[in-house]
XYZ file of C-alpha atoms in Angstrom:
579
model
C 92.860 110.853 103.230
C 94.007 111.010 99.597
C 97.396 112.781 99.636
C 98.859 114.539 96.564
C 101.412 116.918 97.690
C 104.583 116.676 99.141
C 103.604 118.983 101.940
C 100.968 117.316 102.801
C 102.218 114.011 103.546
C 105.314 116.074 105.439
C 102.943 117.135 107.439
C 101.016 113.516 107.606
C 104.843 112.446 108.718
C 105.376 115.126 111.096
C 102.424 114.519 112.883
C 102.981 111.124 113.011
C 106.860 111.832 114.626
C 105.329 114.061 117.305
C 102.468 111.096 117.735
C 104.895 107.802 118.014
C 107.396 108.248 120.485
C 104.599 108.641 123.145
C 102.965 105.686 121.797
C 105.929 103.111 121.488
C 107.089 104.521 125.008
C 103.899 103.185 126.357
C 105.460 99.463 126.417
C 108.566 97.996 127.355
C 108.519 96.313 123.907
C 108.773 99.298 121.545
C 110.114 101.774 123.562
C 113.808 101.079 121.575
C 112.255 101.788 118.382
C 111.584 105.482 119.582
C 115.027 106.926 118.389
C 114.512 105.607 114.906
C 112.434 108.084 114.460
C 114.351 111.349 115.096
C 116.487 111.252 112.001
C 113.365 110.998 109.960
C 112.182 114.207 111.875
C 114.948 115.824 110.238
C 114.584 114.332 107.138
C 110.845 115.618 106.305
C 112.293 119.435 105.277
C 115.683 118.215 103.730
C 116.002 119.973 100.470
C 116.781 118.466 97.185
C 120.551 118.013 95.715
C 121.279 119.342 92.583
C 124.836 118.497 91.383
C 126.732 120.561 88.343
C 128.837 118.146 86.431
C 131.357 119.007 83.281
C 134.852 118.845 81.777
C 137.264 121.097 82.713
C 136.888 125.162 81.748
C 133.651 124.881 80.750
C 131.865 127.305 83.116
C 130.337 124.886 86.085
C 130.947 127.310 88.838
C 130.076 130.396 86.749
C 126.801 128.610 85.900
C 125.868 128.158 90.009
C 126.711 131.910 90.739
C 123.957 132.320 87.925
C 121.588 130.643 89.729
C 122.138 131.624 92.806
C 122.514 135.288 91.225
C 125.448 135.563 93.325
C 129.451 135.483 92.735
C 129.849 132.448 95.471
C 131.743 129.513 93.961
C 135.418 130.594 92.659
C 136.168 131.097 89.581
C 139.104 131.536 86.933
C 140.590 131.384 83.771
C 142.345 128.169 84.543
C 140.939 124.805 86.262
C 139.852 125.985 89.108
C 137.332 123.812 91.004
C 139.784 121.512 92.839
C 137.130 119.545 95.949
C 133.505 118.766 96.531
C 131.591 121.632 97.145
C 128.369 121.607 98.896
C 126.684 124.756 98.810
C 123.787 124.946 101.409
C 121.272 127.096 102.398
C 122.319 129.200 105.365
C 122.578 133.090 107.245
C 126.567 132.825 107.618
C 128.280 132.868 104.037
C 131.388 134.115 105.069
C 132.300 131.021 106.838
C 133.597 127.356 105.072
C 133.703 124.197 106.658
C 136.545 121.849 105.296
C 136.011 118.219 105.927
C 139.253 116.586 105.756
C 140.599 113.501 104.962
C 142.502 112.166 108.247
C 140.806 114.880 110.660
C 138.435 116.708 111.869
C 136.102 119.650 110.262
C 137.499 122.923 110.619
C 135.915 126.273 109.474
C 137.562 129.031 108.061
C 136.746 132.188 106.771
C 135.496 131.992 103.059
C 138.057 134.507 101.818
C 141.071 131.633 102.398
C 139.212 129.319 99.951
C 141.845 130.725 96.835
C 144.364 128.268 98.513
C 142.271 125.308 97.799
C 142.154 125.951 94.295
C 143.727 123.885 91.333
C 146.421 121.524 92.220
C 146.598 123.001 95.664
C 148.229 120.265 98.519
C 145.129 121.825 101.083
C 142.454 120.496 98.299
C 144.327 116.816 98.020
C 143.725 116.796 101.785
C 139.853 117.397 101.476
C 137.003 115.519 100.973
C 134.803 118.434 100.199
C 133.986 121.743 101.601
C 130.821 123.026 102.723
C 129.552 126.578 101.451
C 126.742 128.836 102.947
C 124.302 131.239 101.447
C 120.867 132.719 101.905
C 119.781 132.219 97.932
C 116.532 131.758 97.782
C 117.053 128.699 95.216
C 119.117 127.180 98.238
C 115.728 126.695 99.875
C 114.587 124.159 97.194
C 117.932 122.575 96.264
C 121.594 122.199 97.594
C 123.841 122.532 94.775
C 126.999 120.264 94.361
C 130.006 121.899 92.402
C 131.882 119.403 91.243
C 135.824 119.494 89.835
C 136.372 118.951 86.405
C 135.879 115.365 84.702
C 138.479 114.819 82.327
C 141.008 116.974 84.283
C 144.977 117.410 84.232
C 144.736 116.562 88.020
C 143.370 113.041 88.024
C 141.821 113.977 91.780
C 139.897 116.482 90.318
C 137.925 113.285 88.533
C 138.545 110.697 91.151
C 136.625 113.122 93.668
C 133.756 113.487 91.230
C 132.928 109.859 90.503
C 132.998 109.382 94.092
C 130.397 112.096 95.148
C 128.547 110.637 92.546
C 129.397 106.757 93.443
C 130.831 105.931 90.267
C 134.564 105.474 91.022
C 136.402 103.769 93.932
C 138.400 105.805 96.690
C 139.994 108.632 95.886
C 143.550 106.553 96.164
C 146.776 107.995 97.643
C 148.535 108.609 94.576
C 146.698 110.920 92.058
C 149.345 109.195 88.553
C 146.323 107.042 87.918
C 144.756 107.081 84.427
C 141.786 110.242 84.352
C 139.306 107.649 82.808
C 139.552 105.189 85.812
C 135.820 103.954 87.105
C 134.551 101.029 88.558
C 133.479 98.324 86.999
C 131.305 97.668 90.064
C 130.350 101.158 90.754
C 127.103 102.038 92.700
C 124.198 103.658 90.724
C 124.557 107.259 89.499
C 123.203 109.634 91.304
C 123.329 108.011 94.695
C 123.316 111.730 96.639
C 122.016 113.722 93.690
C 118.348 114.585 92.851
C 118.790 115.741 89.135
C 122.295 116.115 87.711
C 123.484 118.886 85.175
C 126.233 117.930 82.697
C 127.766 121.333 81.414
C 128.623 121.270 77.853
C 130.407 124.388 75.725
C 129.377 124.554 72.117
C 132.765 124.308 70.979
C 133.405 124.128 66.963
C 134.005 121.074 65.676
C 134.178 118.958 62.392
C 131.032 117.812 63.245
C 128.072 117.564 65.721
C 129.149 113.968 65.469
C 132.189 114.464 67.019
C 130.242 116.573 69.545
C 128.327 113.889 70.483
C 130.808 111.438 70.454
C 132.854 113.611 73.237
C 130.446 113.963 75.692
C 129.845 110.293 75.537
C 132.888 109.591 76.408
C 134.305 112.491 78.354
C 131.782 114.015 79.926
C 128.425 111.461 80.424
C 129.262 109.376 83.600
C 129.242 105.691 83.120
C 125.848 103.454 83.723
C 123.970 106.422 84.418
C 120.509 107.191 84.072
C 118.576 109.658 81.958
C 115.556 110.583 83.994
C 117.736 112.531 86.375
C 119.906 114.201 84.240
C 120.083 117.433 81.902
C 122.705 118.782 79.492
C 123.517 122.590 79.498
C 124.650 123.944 76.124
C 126.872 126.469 78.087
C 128.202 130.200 76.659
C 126.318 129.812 73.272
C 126.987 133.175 72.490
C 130.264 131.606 71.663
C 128.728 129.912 68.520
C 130.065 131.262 65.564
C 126.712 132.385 63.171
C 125.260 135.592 62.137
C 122.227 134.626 63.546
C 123.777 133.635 67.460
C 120.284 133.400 68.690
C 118.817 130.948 65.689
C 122.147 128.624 65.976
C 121.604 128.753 69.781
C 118.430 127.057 69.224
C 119.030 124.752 66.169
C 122.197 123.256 68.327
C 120.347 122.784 71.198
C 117.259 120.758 69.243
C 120.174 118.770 66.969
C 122.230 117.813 70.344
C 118.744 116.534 72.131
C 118.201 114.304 69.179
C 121.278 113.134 69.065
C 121.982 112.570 72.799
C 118.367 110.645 72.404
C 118.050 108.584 75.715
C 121.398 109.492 77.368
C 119.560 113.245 79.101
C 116.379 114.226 79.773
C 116.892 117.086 78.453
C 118.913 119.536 76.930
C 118.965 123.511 77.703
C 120.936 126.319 76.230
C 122.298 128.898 78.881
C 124.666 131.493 79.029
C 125.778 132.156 82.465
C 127.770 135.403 81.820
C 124.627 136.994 80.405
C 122.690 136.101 83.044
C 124.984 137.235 85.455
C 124.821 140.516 83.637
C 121.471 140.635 84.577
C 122.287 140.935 87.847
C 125.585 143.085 88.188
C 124.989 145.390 85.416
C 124.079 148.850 87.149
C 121.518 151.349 85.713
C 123.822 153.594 83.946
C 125.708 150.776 82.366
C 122.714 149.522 80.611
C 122.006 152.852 79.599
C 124.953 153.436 77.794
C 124.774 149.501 75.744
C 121.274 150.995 74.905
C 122.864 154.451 73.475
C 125.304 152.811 72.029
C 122.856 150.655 70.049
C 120.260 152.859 69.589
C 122.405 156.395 68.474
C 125.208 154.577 66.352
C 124.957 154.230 62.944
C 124.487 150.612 61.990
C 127.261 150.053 59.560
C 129.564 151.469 62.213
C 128.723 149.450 65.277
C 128.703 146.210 63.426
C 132.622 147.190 62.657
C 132.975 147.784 66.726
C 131.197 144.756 66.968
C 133.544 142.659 65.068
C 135.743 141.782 67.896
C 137.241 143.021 71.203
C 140.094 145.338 69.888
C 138.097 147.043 66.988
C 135.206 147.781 70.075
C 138.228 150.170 71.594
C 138.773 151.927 68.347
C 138.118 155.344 67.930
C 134.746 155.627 65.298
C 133.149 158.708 63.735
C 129.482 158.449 64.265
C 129.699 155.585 67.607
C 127.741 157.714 70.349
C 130.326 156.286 72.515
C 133.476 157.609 73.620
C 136.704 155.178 73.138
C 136.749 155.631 76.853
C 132.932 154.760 77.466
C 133.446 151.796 75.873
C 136.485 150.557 77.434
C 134.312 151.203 80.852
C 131.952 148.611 79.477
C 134.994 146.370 78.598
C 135.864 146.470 82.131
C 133.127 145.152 83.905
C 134.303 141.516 83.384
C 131.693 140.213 81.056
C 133.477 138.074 78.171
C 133.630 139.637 75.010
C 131.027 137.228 73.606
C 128.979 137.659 76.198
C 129.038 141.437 75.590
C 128.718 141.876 71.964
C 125.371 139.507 72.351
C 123.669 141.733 74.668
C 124.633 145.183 72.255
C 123.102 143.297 69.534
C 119.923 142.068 71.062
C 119.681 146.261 71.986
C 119.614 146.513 67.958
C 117.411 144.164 66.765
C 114.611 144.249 69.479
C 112.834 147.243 70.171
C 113.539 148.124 73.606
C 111.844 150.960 76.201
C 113.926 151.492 78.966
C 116.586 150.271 81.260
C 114.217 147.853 83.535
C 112.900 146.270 80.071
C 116.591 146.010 78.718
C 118.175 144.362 82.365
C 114.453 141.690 81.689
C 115.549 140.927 78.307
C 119.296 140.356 79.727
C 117.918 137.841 81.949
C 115.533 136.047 79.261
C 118.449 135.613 77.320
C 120.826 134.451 79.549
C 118.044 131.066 80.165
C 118.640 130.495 83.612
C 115.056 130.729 84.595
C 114.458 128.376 82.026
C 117.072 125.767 83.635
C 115.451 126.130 86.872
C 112.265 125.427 85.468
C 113.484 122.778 83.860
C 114.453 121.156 87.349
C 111.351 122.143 88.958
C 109.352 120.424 86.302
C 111.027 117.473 85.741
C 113.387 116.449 88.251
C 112.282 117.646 91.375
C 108.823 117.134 90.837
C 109.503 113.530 90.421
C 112.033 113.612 93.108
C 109.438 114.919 95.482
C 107.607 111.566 94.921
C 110.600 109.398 95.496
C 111.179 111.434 98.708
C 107.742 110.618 99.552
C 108.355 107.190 98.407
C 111.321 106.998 100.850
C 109.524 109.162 104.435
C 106.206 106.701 104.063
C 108.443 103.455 104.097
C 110.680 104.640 106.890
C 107.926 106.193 108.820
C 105.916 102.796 108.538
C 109.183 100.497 109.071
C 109.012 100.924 112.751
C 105.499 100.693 113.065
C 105.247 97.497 111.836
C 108.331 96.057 113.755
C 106.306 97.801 116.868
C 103.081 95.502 115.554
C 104.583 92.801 115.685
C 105.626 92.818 118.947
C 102.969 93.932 120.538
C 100.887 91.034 119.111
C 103.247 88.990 120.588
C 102.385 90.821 123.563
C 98.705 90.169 123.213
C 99.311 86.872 122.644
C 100.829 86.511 126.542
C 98.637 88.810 127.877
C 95.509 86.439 126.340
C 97.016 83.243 127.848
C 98.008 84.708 131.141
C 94.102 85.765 131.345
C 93.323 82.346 130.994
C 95.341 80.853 132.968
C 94.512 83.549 135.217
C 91.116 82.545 135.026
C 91.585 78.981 135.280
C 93.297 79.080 138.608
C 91.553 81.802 139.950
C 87.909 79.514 139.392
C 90.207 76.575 141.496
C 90.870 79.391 144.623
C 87.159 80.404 144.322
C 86.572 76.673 144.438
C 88.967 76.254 147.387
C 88.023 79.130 149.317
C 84.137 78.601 149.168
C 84.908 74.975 150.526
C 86.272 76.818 153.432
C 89.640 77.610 152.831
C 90.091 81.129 154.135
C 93.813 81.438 154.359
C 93.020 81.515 149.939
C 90.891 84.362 150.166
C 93.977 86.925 150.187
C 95.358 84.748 147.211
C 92.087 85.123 145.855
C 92.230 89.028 145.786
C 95.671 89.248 144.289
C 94.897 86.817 141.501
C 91.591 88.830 140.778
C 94.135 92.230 140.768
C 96.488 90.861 138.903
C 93.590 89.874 136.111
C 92.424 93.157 136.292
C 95.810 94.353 135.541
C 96.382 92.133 132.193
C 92.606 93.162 131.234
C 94.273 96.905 131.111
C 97.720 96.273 129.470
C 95.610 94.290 126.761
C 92.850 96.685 126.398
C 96.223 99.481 126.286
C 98.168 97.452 123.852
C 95.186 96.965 121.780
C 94.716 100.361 121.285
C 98.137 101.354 120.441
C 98.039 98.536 117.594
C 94.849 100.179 116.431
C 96.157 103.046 116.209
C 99.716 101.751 114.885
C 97.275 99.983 111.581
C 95.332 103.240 111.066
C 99.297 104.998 110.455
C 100.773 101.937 108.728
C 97.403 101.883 106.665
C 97.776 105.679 105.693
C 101.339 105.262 105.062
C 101.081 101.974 102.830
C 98.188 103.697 100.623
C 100.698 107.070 99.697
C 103.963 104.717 99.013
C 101.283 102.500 96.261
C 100.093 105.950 95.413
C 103.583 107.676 94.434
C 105.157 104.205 93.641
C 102.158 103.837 91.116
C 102.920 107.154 89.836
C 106.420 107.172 89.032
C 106.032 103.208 87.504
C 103.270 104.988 85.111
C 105.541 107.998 84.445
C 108.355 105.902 82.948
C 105.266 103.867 81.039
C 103.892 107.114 79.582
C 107.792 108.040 78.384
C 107.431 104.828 76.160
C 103.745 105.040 74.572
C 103.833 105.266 70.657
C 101.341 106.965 68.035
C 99.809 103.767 67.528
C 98.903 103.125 71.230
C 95.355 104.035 72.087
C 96.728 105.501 74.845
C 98.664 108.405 73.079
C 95.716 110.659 72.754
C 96.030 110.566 76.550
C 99.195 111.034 77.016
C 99.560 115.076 77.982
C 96.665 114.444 80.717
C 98.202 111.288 82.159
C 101.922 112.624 82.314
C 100.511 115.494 83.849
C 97.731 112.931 86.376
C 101.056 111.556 87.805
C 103.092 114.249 88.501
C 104.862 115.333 85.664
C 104.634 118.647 86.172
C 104.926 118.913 89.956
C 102.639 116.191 92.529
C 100.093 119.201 94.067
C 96.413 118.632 92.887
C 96.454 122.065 90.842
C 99.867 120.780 89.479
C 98.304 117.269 88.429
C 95.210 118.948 86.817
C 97.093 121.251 84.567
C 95.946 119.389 81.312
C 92.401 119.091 82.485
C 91.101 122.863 82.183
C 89.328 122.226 78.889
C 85.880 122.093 80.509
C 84.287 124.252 83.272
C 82.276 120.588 84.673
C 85.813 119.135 85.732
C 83.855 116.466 87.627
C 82.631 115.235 84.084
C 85.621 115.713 82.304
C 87.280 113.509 84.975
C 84.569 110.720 84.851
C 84.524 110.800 81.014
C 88.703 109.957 81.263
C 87.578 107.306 83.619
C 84.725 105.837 80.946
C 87.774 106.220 78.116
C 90.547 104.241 80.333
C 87.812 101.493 81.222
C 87.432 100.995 77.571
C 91.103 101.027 76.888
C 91.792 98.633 80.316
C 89.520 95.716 78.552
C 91.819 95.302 75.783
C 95.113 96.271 77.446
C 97.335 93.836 79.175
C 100.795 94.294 81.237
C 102.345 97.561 81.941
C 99.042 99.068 79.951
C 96.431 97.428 82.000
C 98.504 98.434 85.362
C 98.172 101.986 83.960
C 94.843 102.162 83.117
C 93.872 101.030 86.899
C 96.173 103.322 88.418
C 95.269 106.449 86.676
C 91.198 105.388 87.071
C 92.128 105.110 90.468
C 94.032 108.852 90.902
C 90.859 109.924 89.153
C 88.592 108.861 91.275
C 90.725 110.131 94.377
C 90.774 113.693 92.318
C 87.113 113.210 92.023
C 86.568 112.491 95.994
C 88.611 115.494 97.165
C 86.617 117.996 95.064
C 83.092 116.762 96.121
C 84.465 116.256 99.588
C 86.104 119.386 100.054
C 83.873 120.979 97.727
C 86.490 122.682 95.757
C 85.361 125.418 93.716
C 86.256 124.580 89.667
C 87.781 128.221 88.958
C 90.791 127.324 91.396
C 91.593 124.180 88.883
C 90.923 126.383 85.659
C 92.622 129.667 87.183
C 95.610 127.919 89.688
């Protein structure tokens, strides 16, 4: 079978878990390797980590209670963050369980985590904590909050770059220098699936300096790009008439300059997403009277800052004390004074429409997007990279020994055979007192006919799985070797014109069939649009050499398995054009 989708070869895997232990129990030989393959049971469903990296103060934990559209990781005005925090999916999220240092786990009730905040003595005792929540994003991803790099409490950093296995121990005394890392560190990223550096727009002489600081202060050491994404945090706290229009051009100028060191870059404003979520009915009603029924000239003066918002104004359709209500909901000013504006200068219908906008703004869907897309697509392929090879690791062990085994049983059968023809011989010359020897030899023959005939069909069976499982690992290994190819073709490569339909052939956008067909919905004959791709890389392969002519093959090959599936299955051509 040509697999595609993640769930499919979990369920290829699963299958093959509940098939194997009854298989390698059969014989002596392989029965040990049976327990190598419960952890990978549990491994099949594991969800993807996501782990939120940044200086000090700049909004990490308020960005996760964004996603999660829920106030679960702590935060403050001060440095708060203080351990590890794994936040996983779960029904019981008023429970935490520490994992300490020089003892065992305890859990607590969630409430007590205040005391492990900051430079707290319980937090130098932790190694992390674990969290619990029934978020719907925690279903796709656990999500790492991490304590500030760069911070006045050099564990805060130590216990970062070791999560992400960039820094040695965590040692005993914290007076080391906050910039300490490993020269021999392991690769970045070592438990993370896509990490998110969080990065406030502060003001500064220059975007140089900008992007001078995060090199050095923020970006981890030796990592890699393909798994990582900066978040232009709070950029409501930009300084521009036009917040929205400097939002973007910051965002565009940072990605430029940042060039290979992210993936990506993505403005998002937390606090107004939040709002999204907290902000009741009537309070949005009274941001949209307040920008709809004030005159202009005196809501830009409210506007101006905090204290002028609580002054009294002729003409504002808000009461001094209405206003200080919407003060008091615990949205930063900034934050605020964004979402009255966007009420002014966007035509909006009612209070559902407004809390939509809220959200749009705030760009949280598009950061989750953004990890769908790129990271956990192609994480999704290096998980199925990693099931095939340790679903096929024991298999193979398992064929080796039972050829061994066939190899005995073979020359026990003739040797069998050899001296049961000399008791034949023996006992037709008259020999009786042979005959019973006769009839155990011919039993025992019998027997190794069976065990080989048994352990021949358990290493049939054991190649058709190792077969299967060998052809997805080339498959996704194929793909994600072609994906960092495609990252590096230029204009003048013939294969640029291609380039949209092969990112999205090998699983740029997500590894489903509908997913990898996403830039072929040009044409209602998808069968000919496919085979003309396959004429136009043939053409290409001829001349092409290297990482070019590997790609060529590759993708002709995913094109012909796209091609097989939908004659096979006989897949109707509206599902590709209309997923």
């Amino acid at each position: 079978m040509h697999a595609f989708d993640l769930k499919e070869v979990q369920l290829m895997v699963r299958q093959f878990c509940d098939e194997l232990p009854g298989l390698l129990a059969k014989h002596t030989v392989t029965a040990e390797l049976v327990p190598r393959l419960s952890g990978l049971r549990n491994e099949i469903d594991s969800p993807f980590t996501v782990a939120v990296v940044g200086q000090m103060r700049v909004g990490k934990s308020s960005l996760i209670n964004a996603i999660l559209q829920k106030d679960l990781a702590i935060t403050g005005v001060t440095e708060t963050t203080a351990t590890i925090n794994w936040i996983h999916h779960g029904t019981n999220s008023d429970i935490a369980c520490i994992h300490w240092r020089d003892r065992p786990p305890e859990t607590i009730n969630r409430s007590s985590l205040q005391q492990w905040t900051g430079d707290s003595k319980l937090a130098a005792e932790t190694r992390y904590i674990q969290l619990f929540d029934d978020a719907p994003f925690l279903k796709i991803a656990t999500i790492v909050d991490t304590p500030g790099l760069r911070s006045v409490i050099d564990a805060h950093t130590f216990a970062t770059e070791q999560f992400l296995g960039l820094g040695a121990a965590i040692p005993e005394q914290t007076d080391l220098p906050a910039d300490h890392c490993s020269k021999n560190s392991q690769q970045l990223g070592s438990q993370a699936d896509a990490i998110v550096y969080v990065l406030m727009p502060v003001a500064r002489e220059s975007d140089d300096d900008f992007i001078e600081s995060f090199k050095n202060n923020t970006r981890l050491p030796g990592s890699s790009s393909y798994n990582s994404i900066a978040v232009i945090h709070k950029w409501e706290t930009l300084n521009s008439d036009n917040v929205f229009a400097e939002r973007d051009r910051k965002a565009t100028q940072i990605k430029k300059a940042l060039g290979d060191s992210v993936a990506s870059v993505v403005a998002v404003s937390a606090p107004i997403a939040r709002a999204a979520d907290t902000l009741g009915d009537d309070n949005l009603a009274a941001i949209l009277k307040l920008a709809r029924d004030t005159e202009l000239t005196v809501l830009y003066k409210l506007l101006r800052h905090d204290k002028a918002f609580q002054r009294p104004a002729d003409l504002c359709s808000l009461t001094v004390a209405e206003r200080q209500d919407l003060l008091s909901l615990g949205i930063p000013w900034p934050s605020l004074k964004t979402i009255v504006s966007s009420a002014v200068e966007i035509p909006i219908l009612n209070v559902d429409e407004f809390r939509e906008r809220i959200r749009q703004m705030g760009c949280i869907d598009n950061l989750k997007t953004e990890l769908e897309q790129r990271f956990f697509s192609r994480s999704r392929s290096i998980k199925i990279l990693s099931l095939a090879s340790k679903a096929w690791e024991p298999c193979q062990l398992a064929q080796v020994r039972l050829r061994n085994v066939v190899s005995i049983l073979r020359s026990n059968i003739s040797r069998s055979g050899a001296l049961l023809e000399l008791v034949r011989s023996r006992v037709k010359r008259g020999d009786i007192d042979l005959r019973e020897v006769e009839l155990h030899m011919l039993a025992s023959r019998d027997l190794f006919d069976m065990q080989l005939v048994a352990v021949n069909q358990t290493l049939s069976r054991l190649g058709e799985i190792t077969g299967q499982l060998k052809s997805i690992h080339s498959d996704f290994a194929g793909d994600l070797r072609c994906l960092e190819y495609v990252d590096k073709i230029v204009l003048i490569t013939p294969l640029d014109d291609l380039k949209p339909k092969l990112e999205s052939l090998f699983g740029r956008s997500g590894v489903t069939l509908i997913d990898r067909l996403t830039e072929f919905t040009e044409s209602n004959d998808l069968i000919n649009e496919l085979e003309e791709m396959i004429d136009e890389l043939n053409g290409i392969k001829r001349a092409s050499n290297g990482e070019a002519l590997f790609l060529c093959k590759h993708a002709i090959h995913r094109l012909e398995q796209i091609a097989d599936v939908f004659e096979s299955r006989n897949v109707p051509l509206r599902i590709v054009a209309e997923p």
